[in-house]
Amino acid sequence: MTSIQDIGLSAAINLLTAFAFFVAFATLRLQPINDRVYFPKWYLKGIRGSPTHSGALVSKFVNLNALSYIKFLNWMPPALRMPEPELRDHAGLDSVVYKRIYLLGLKIFVPITLLAFFILVPVNWTGETLERAKDLVFSDIDKLSISNIPPGSKRFWAHVVMAYVFTGWTWYALYKEYKTIATMRLQFLASAKRRPDQFTGGCFASGLRTVIAFPHPIMHEVEYGCGTIRFRSNKCCMVLVRNVPPDPDESVSEHSEHFFCVNHPDHYLMHQVVCNANDLAKLVVKKKSLQNWLTYYQNKNDRNPSIKSTTKTRFCGLWGTRVDAVDYYTSEIEKLSKDEEAETARVLCDPKAIVPAAFVSFKSRWGAPLCAQTQQSSNPTIWLTEWAPEPRDVYWNNLAIPYIEITVRRLHTAQLLFFYFYFFFCSKSIESLIQGFLPGIALKIFLILLPTILMTMSTVEGFTSLSSLERRSAGKYHLFILVNVFLGSIITGTAFQQLKSFLNKPPTEIPRIVGESIPMKATFFITYIMVDGWAGIAAEILRLVPLIMFHLKNSFLVKTDQDRDEAMDPGSLAFPTSEPRIQFYFLVGFVYAAVTPILLPFIVVFFAFAYLVFRHQIINVYDQKYGSGAAFWPDVHLRIIIGLVISQLLLLGLLSTKKAEDSTPFLVALPILTIWFHRFCKGRFESAFVKFPLQDAMVKDTLERATEPNLNLRLYLQDAYIHSVFKGGELDRPQEIGEEDNSPLVPTKRTSNKGSSRYGSDVGSEAGC
C-alpha cells in the first residue's frame, strides 16, 4: 500500500522535476538564438526584434552576461503583473477567459481544501475503523479517508454537511464567474471601437463545398505575393444567413440583395458574396514559395557576385537540367502570374465559382442583431440567420452544406461516436488487439491521434466556424476522458471486463459500484496529478518540441527572413484538448473533496502552477487563431456542473454501502439542486453568448451618429469579408444604394413570377428597398 512517505517522496521528485524545467526555461529564454521561440508574440506584433550584440560572435548566440542568470526566476512577476484589461487588449478575450478557468479552480478549491482539512480530516483520522480491523492492509492515507469511518456511524453527517457546503461555495464561485465573464463579453461586443461585424451578416446556401474568403480584420498582416495587406482591427457583430434558396432568374448576389432590401428596407446596406477560390489559393501559395526561393538565390548572389547560383529544374532542384537559379525562378514566377490572372478572371466571371452565400451588412448595429435573432422565412430551413463568426474564425469549407445534410451528418457522427466508444471498451477483438498485440505503444499513438480524429468528426458535422469546431471537439474529448481516464481508472480490473459488467447493472447500482472503488484509487489520482499536472505543466513552458523544430527549420529550411518568421511557431491554447484536461482536475477534486481530502492540496498546486504558466504563455507566446468573444464559456460551466453532479452521485453511492441510511437521503437533493442552479445560470447569463441586446446596439449607434456624423459606413465595410486575392479586383458587388434616398429602387432580372413570394411582398420588375 502507498504510504504518506511514498507520496511525499513522489511529490518531492515531481516538484524537483518541475523546478528543473523552470530553471531550464529561465536559462534557454535568455539566449539570443532562442528569442523567437520564447517571445514569438512580440515578434508578431512587430514590437520585438532579433537581439543584436556587438563584440564577440558567440554573443549573438549565447548570453554572456552572468548577472542575468542569477535572477533566473524574474519572469514570474511580469507574468502576474499585467492588469487584466491590458491583457485583454494584448491577447484577446478568449485567452483571458481561458486563463480565468485556472483562477476559478483556485477560487473553488482553496477554501474547500482549508475546510476539509480542518473538519473532515480529523473526523476521518479519529474513526479508527481500519486500526481495529484484523488482517487488513492499509496505509496512513486510508486513515485520512472516509474508509476509516465505521459503517452506520453518525460521523457521516459531517461528510453530508460538508458536501452541501462545498456545493454551495462552488455555486457561488461559478455564479460570480459566469456573471463576470458575461459582462466582459457584452463589453467586448459593445466596445467603443467600431468593428465591421457590428454592421454585417452572412448569407449562405447549399452548393459548393470549399471556399476561401478574407482574413479577419484584427490588426494583423497577411502576406500575398510580394506585398503585405493590412486589415482593420476588432471583431464585429455580424449575421450569417445560410441556405439561400436557388432562384431561376437571379444570381446569388441579386437574390440576396433583393431579399434583404424587401425584408429589411430600413437597415440593409450591402452584402459580399463568397467565391470558390481553392485553385487560385493554391497558385498563390506556390507563387509565394517560388518568390522565397528567388529571394534566397538573389541574396546568395549579392553576397558572392563572382559565383552565380544554379539549380536543377525537376522536383525541388534535385534533378533535371541545371540552369541559372535567378533566371529560372524569375521565369517560373512570370508563368505562374499569368495562370493566376487567368484563374482570377475565371473565379470572378464564372457563376459556378460563386458559392450561394453572402455576408450582409447593415446601416446600424441595431439592424444586425434584429436580423440575426429572428426567423427570416416561413420555411425554417432557408434563409437561416445567425451571428457570423469573425473572418479569421470562419471555416469556409462548411459554408455551403444544406440544412438537411447538416442534420444527417450530425446524426451519423453521433452514431459513429457511440459505436466508437462502445467497441473500444467492449469489443473482444479490440480488447485482444490492445492487450495482447500492442499493449503500450498502440494506445499511446491512439491517444496522440485522438484529438485529430475527434476534430475530423466535428468538421463533418458542418459547423461554420473554427471556434464551434473546437468547442464540439472539446465536448467529445471531455466525454472520452470522463469514460476512459476517470471511470476506467476507478473501476478495478481491466476496463473492458469491468465496463461490460458495469453496463449490465441497473442504473441505480452504478453510483454504488463506482463509489465503492473511489477511496481505493485516491493514491493513483494523486500520482497522476503530480506527473501530469505538476511536471507536465512545467514542461509546457519549456516548449521543447517548438524549440527543436525551430532550430531544425532555421538550419535546413530557412532561406529568407520571411521563412524565419514562419519557422517561429507560437502555437495557441489548443482548446479542444487542454480545456477537457482542466475539467478532469475539477472532477477529481469534487469527487475526493469529501472522500479523501488529502488529495485536494495536489489539485490546488496544479491550478496555481497552471495559472502562472499559462498567463506567461498568453502574454509572450500564444497567438490565438481567432477571437470568439469567450463563446466557449457556457460549455466550460456545463462541464464543471457535470463534474459536480457526478461527485454528488458517487458520494451518495458510497454512503449507501456504509449503512448510513439516516444521512444518505439528504444527499438526494444535491444533484437536483445543482441541475436547477445550472438552469438558472443558463437562463440568466447564456443569452449574452448567443444574442446581442438591441438596447446596447442602439446606444452605440446613437453615440456614433453624434460623434461621427459623416462616417462613410459603406467604405468602411466593403472589404471586410473579401478574400485577399481579390484585393483591387472587380467583384460581383451589390449595386450601391444611397443612404440619403428614402425609397430607392433596385433593378431585378426576374422575368417570371416564380420565387417572388419569397421576399414577403409583391415584387415585379423592381423591388423597393
XYZ file of N, CA, C and O in Angstrom, residues 230-291:
248
model
N -2.782 44.927 -44.982
C -3.057 45.198 -43.579
C -4.563 45.357 -43.392
O -5.219 46.051 -44.156
N -5.079 44.690 -42.380
C -6.524 44.675 -42.167
C -6.891 45.469 -40.931
O -6.094 45.657 -40.030
N -8.151 45.832 -40.886
C -8.660 46.602 -39.768
C -8.692 45.781 -38.493
O -8.660 44.563 -38.507
N -8.855 46.495 -37.416
C -8.860 45.844 -36.109
C -10.269 45.542 -35.641
O -11.241 46.128 -36.094
N -10.337 44.585 -34.725
C -11.521 44.303 -33.913
C -12.536 43.368 -34.542
O -12.763 43.345 -35.736
N -13.146 42.609 -33.649
C -14.236 41.718 -34.024
C -15.532 42.517 -34.077
O -15.679 43.501 -33.398
N -16.487 42.060 -34.877
C -17.735 42.792 -35.001
C -18.937 41.875 -34.962
O -18.819 40.683 -35.074
N -20.125 42.471 -34.793
C -21.377 41.718 -34.674
C -21.967 41.514 -36.054
O -22.545 42.432 -36.597
N -21.807 40.347 -36.598
C -22.241 40.086 -37.961
C -23.310 39.013 -37.984
O -23.428 38.234 -37.060
N -24.049 38.974 -39.067
C -25.120 37.998 -39.232
C -24.745 37.054 -40.368
O -24.387 37.486 -41.446
N -24.847 35.802 -40.104
C -24.610 34.775 -41.108
C -25.955 34.172 -41.499
O -26.685 33.680 -40.657
N -26.274 34.234 -42.780
C -27.526 33.672 -43.280
C -27.175 32.526 -44.216
O -26.487 32.732 -45.210
N -27.636 31.344 -43.884
C -27.319 30.164 -44.689
C -28.563 29.669 -45.417
O -29.673 30.061 -45.122
N -28.303 28.763 -46.369
C -29.373 28.128 -47.136
C -30.246 29.125 -47.888
O -31.469 29.144 -47.752
N -29.592 29.968 -48.653
C -30.333 30.840 -49.564
C -30.934 29.966 -50.662
O -30.217 29.223 -51.327
N -32.220 30.016 -50.869
C -32.837 29.136 -51.872
C -32.427 29.543 -53.278
O -32.203 30.727 -53.554
N -32.311 28.598 -54.191
C -31.960 28.935 -55.581
C -33.094 29.697 -56.262
O -34.263 29.517 -55.929
N -32.735 30.534 -57.191
C -33.721 31.317 -57.930
C -33.460 31.141 -59.420
O -32.308 31.221 -59.855
N -34.499 30.898 -60.223
C -34.278 30.628 -61.649
C -33.852 31.849 -62.449
O -33.296 31.697 -63.542
N -34.102 33.047 -61.938
C -33.859 34.254 -62.729
C -32.702 35.099 -62.220
O -32.213 35.958 -62.957
N -32.265 34.882 -60.987
C -31.269 35.763 -60.402
C -30.090 34.985 -59.849
O -30.215 33.817 -59.465
N -28.964 35.667 -59.809
C -27.780 35.086 -59.207
C -27.915 35.133 -57.688
O -28.840 35.739 -57.138
N -26.985 34.501 -57.017
C -27.000 34.514 -55.556
C -26.895 35.941 -55.033
O -27.615 36.330 -54.099
N -26.052 36.746 -55.665
C -25.872 38.120 -55.208
C -27.160 38.922 -55.366
O -27.599 39.622 -54.455
N -27.783 38.802 -56.535
C -29.018 39.549 -56.788
C -30.149 39.060 -55.887
O -30.916 39.865 -55.344
N -30.232 37.751 -55.727
C -31.297 37.185 -54.908
C -31.157 37.634 -53.455
O -32.148 38.003 -52.799
N -29.933 37.615 -52.940
C -29.707 38.038 -51.556
C -30.001 39.516 -51.374
O -30.628 39.934 -50.390
N -29.571 40.315 -52.345
C -29.801 41.761 -52.245
C -31.291 42.088 -52.211
O -31.753 42.861 -51.373
N -32.046 41.476 -53.080
C -33.478 41.771 -53.145
C -34.207 41.293 -51.895
O -35.110 41.972 -51.402
N -33.799 40.124 -51.399
C -34.467 39.614 -50.199
C -34.300 40.572 -49.023
O -35.268 40.892 -48.322
N -33.084 41.051 -48.813
C -32.849 41.924 -47.662
C -33.340 43.353 -47.915
O -33.685 44.058 -46.967
N -33.365 43.760 -49.158
C -33.945 45.074 -49.456
C -35.437 45.107 -49.106
O -35.943 46.100 -48.586
N -36.124 44.000 -49.400
C -37.557 43.959 -49.162
C -37.870 43.736 -47.683
O -38.753 44.387 -47.116
N -37.149 42.826 -47.047
C -37.488 42.424 -45.684
C -36.764 43.235 -44.607
O -37.169 43.198 -43.447
N -35.708 43.943 -44.984
C -35.006 44.824 -44.042
C -34.730 46.162 -44.734
O -33.585 46.597 -44.843
N -35.786 46.821 -45.206
C -35.583 48.024 -46.033
C -34.930 49.176 -45.291
O -34.254 49.997 -45.911
N -35.125 49.265 -43.988
C -34.587 50.398 -43.232
C -33.167 50.168 -42.738
O -32.519 51.108 -42.268
N -32.670 48.926 -42.835
C -31.383 48.609 -42.214
C -30.362 48.010 -43.163
O -29.161 48.135 -42.928
N -30.815 47.375 -44.232
C -29.871 46.716 -45.149
C -28.978 47.750 -45.826
O -29.432 48.787 -46.296
N -27.692 47.443 -45.914
C -26.727 48.344 -46.546
C -26.099 47.709 -47.780
O -26.154 48.258 -48.872
N -25.480 46.539 -47.616
C -24.771 45.905 -48.715
C -24.508 44.451 -48.345
O -24.820 44.001 -47.240
N -23.948 43.714 -49.279
C -23.566 42.338 -48.985
C -22.335 41.979 -49.805
O -21.975 42.668 -50.770
N -21.697 40.900 -49.416
C -20.490 40.435 -50.094
C -20.622 38.934 -50.340
O -20.799 38.156 -49.404
N -20.542 38.549 -51.607
C -20.645 37.135 -51.940
C -19.312 36.443 -51.667
O -18.271 37.086 -51.534
N -19.353 35.132 -51.590
C -18.156 34.330 -51.334
C -17.875 33.478 -52.551
O -18.789 32.896 -53.138
N -16.625 33.407 -52.947
C -16.231 32.676 -54.146
C -15.423 31.441 -53.793
O -14.700 31.415 -52.798
N -15.530 30.442 -54.639
C -14.697 29.252 -54.507
C -13.351 29.537 -55.161
O -13.206 29.448 -56.377
N -12.379 29.891 -54.343
C -11.060 30.278 -54.843
C -9.995 29.269 -54.453
O -8.845 29.622 -54.238
N -10.365 27.994 -54.384
C -9.399 26.973 -53.967
C -8.201 26.898 -54.893
O -7.047 26.900 -54.458
N -8.472 26.784 -56.195
C -7.372 26.675 -57.155
C -6.525 27.936 -57.165
O -5.291 27.878 -57.286
N -7.183 29.084 -57.059
C -6.449 30.339 -57.030
C -5.549 30.419 -55.799
O -4.409 30.878 -55.861
N -6.060 29.967 -54.655
C -5.254 29.982 -53.434
C -4.026 29.086 -53.562
O -2.952 29.410 -53.062
N -4.190 27.936 -54.234
C -3.037 27.050 -54.441
C -1.972 27.733 -55.289
O -0.768 27.594 -55.030
N -2.410 28.464 -56.316
C -1.448 29.195 -57.142
C -0.721 30.262 -56.332
O 0.477 30.478 -56.510
N -1.459 30.927 -55.444
C -0.852 31.957 -54.602
C 0.215 31.352 -53.693
O 1.305 31.900 -53.528
N -0.107 30.196 -53.091
C 0.862 29.533 -52.209
C 2.097 29.106 -52.992
O 3.235 29.272 -52.527
N 1.879 28.538 -54.175
C 3.013 28.102 -54.989
C 3.880 29.282 -55.413
O 5.116 29.210 -55.391
N 3.229 30.375 -55.778
C 3.974 31.564 -56.182
C 4.784 32.131 -55.026
O 5.918 32.576 -55.191
N 4.206 32.078 -53.850
C 4.917 32.564 -52.661
C 6.169 31.737 -52.408
O 7.234 32.274 -52.071
N 6.061 30.414 -52.576
C 7.226 29.552 -52.393
C 8.312 29.868 -53.413
O 9.508 29.946 -53.064
N 7.918 30.065 -54.669
C 8.905 30.410 -55.695
C 9.563 31.750 -55.415
O 10.770 31.929 -55.641
N 8.799 32.713 -54.914
C 9.374 34.018 -54.595
C 10.380 33.920 -53.452
O 11.379 34.634 -53.436
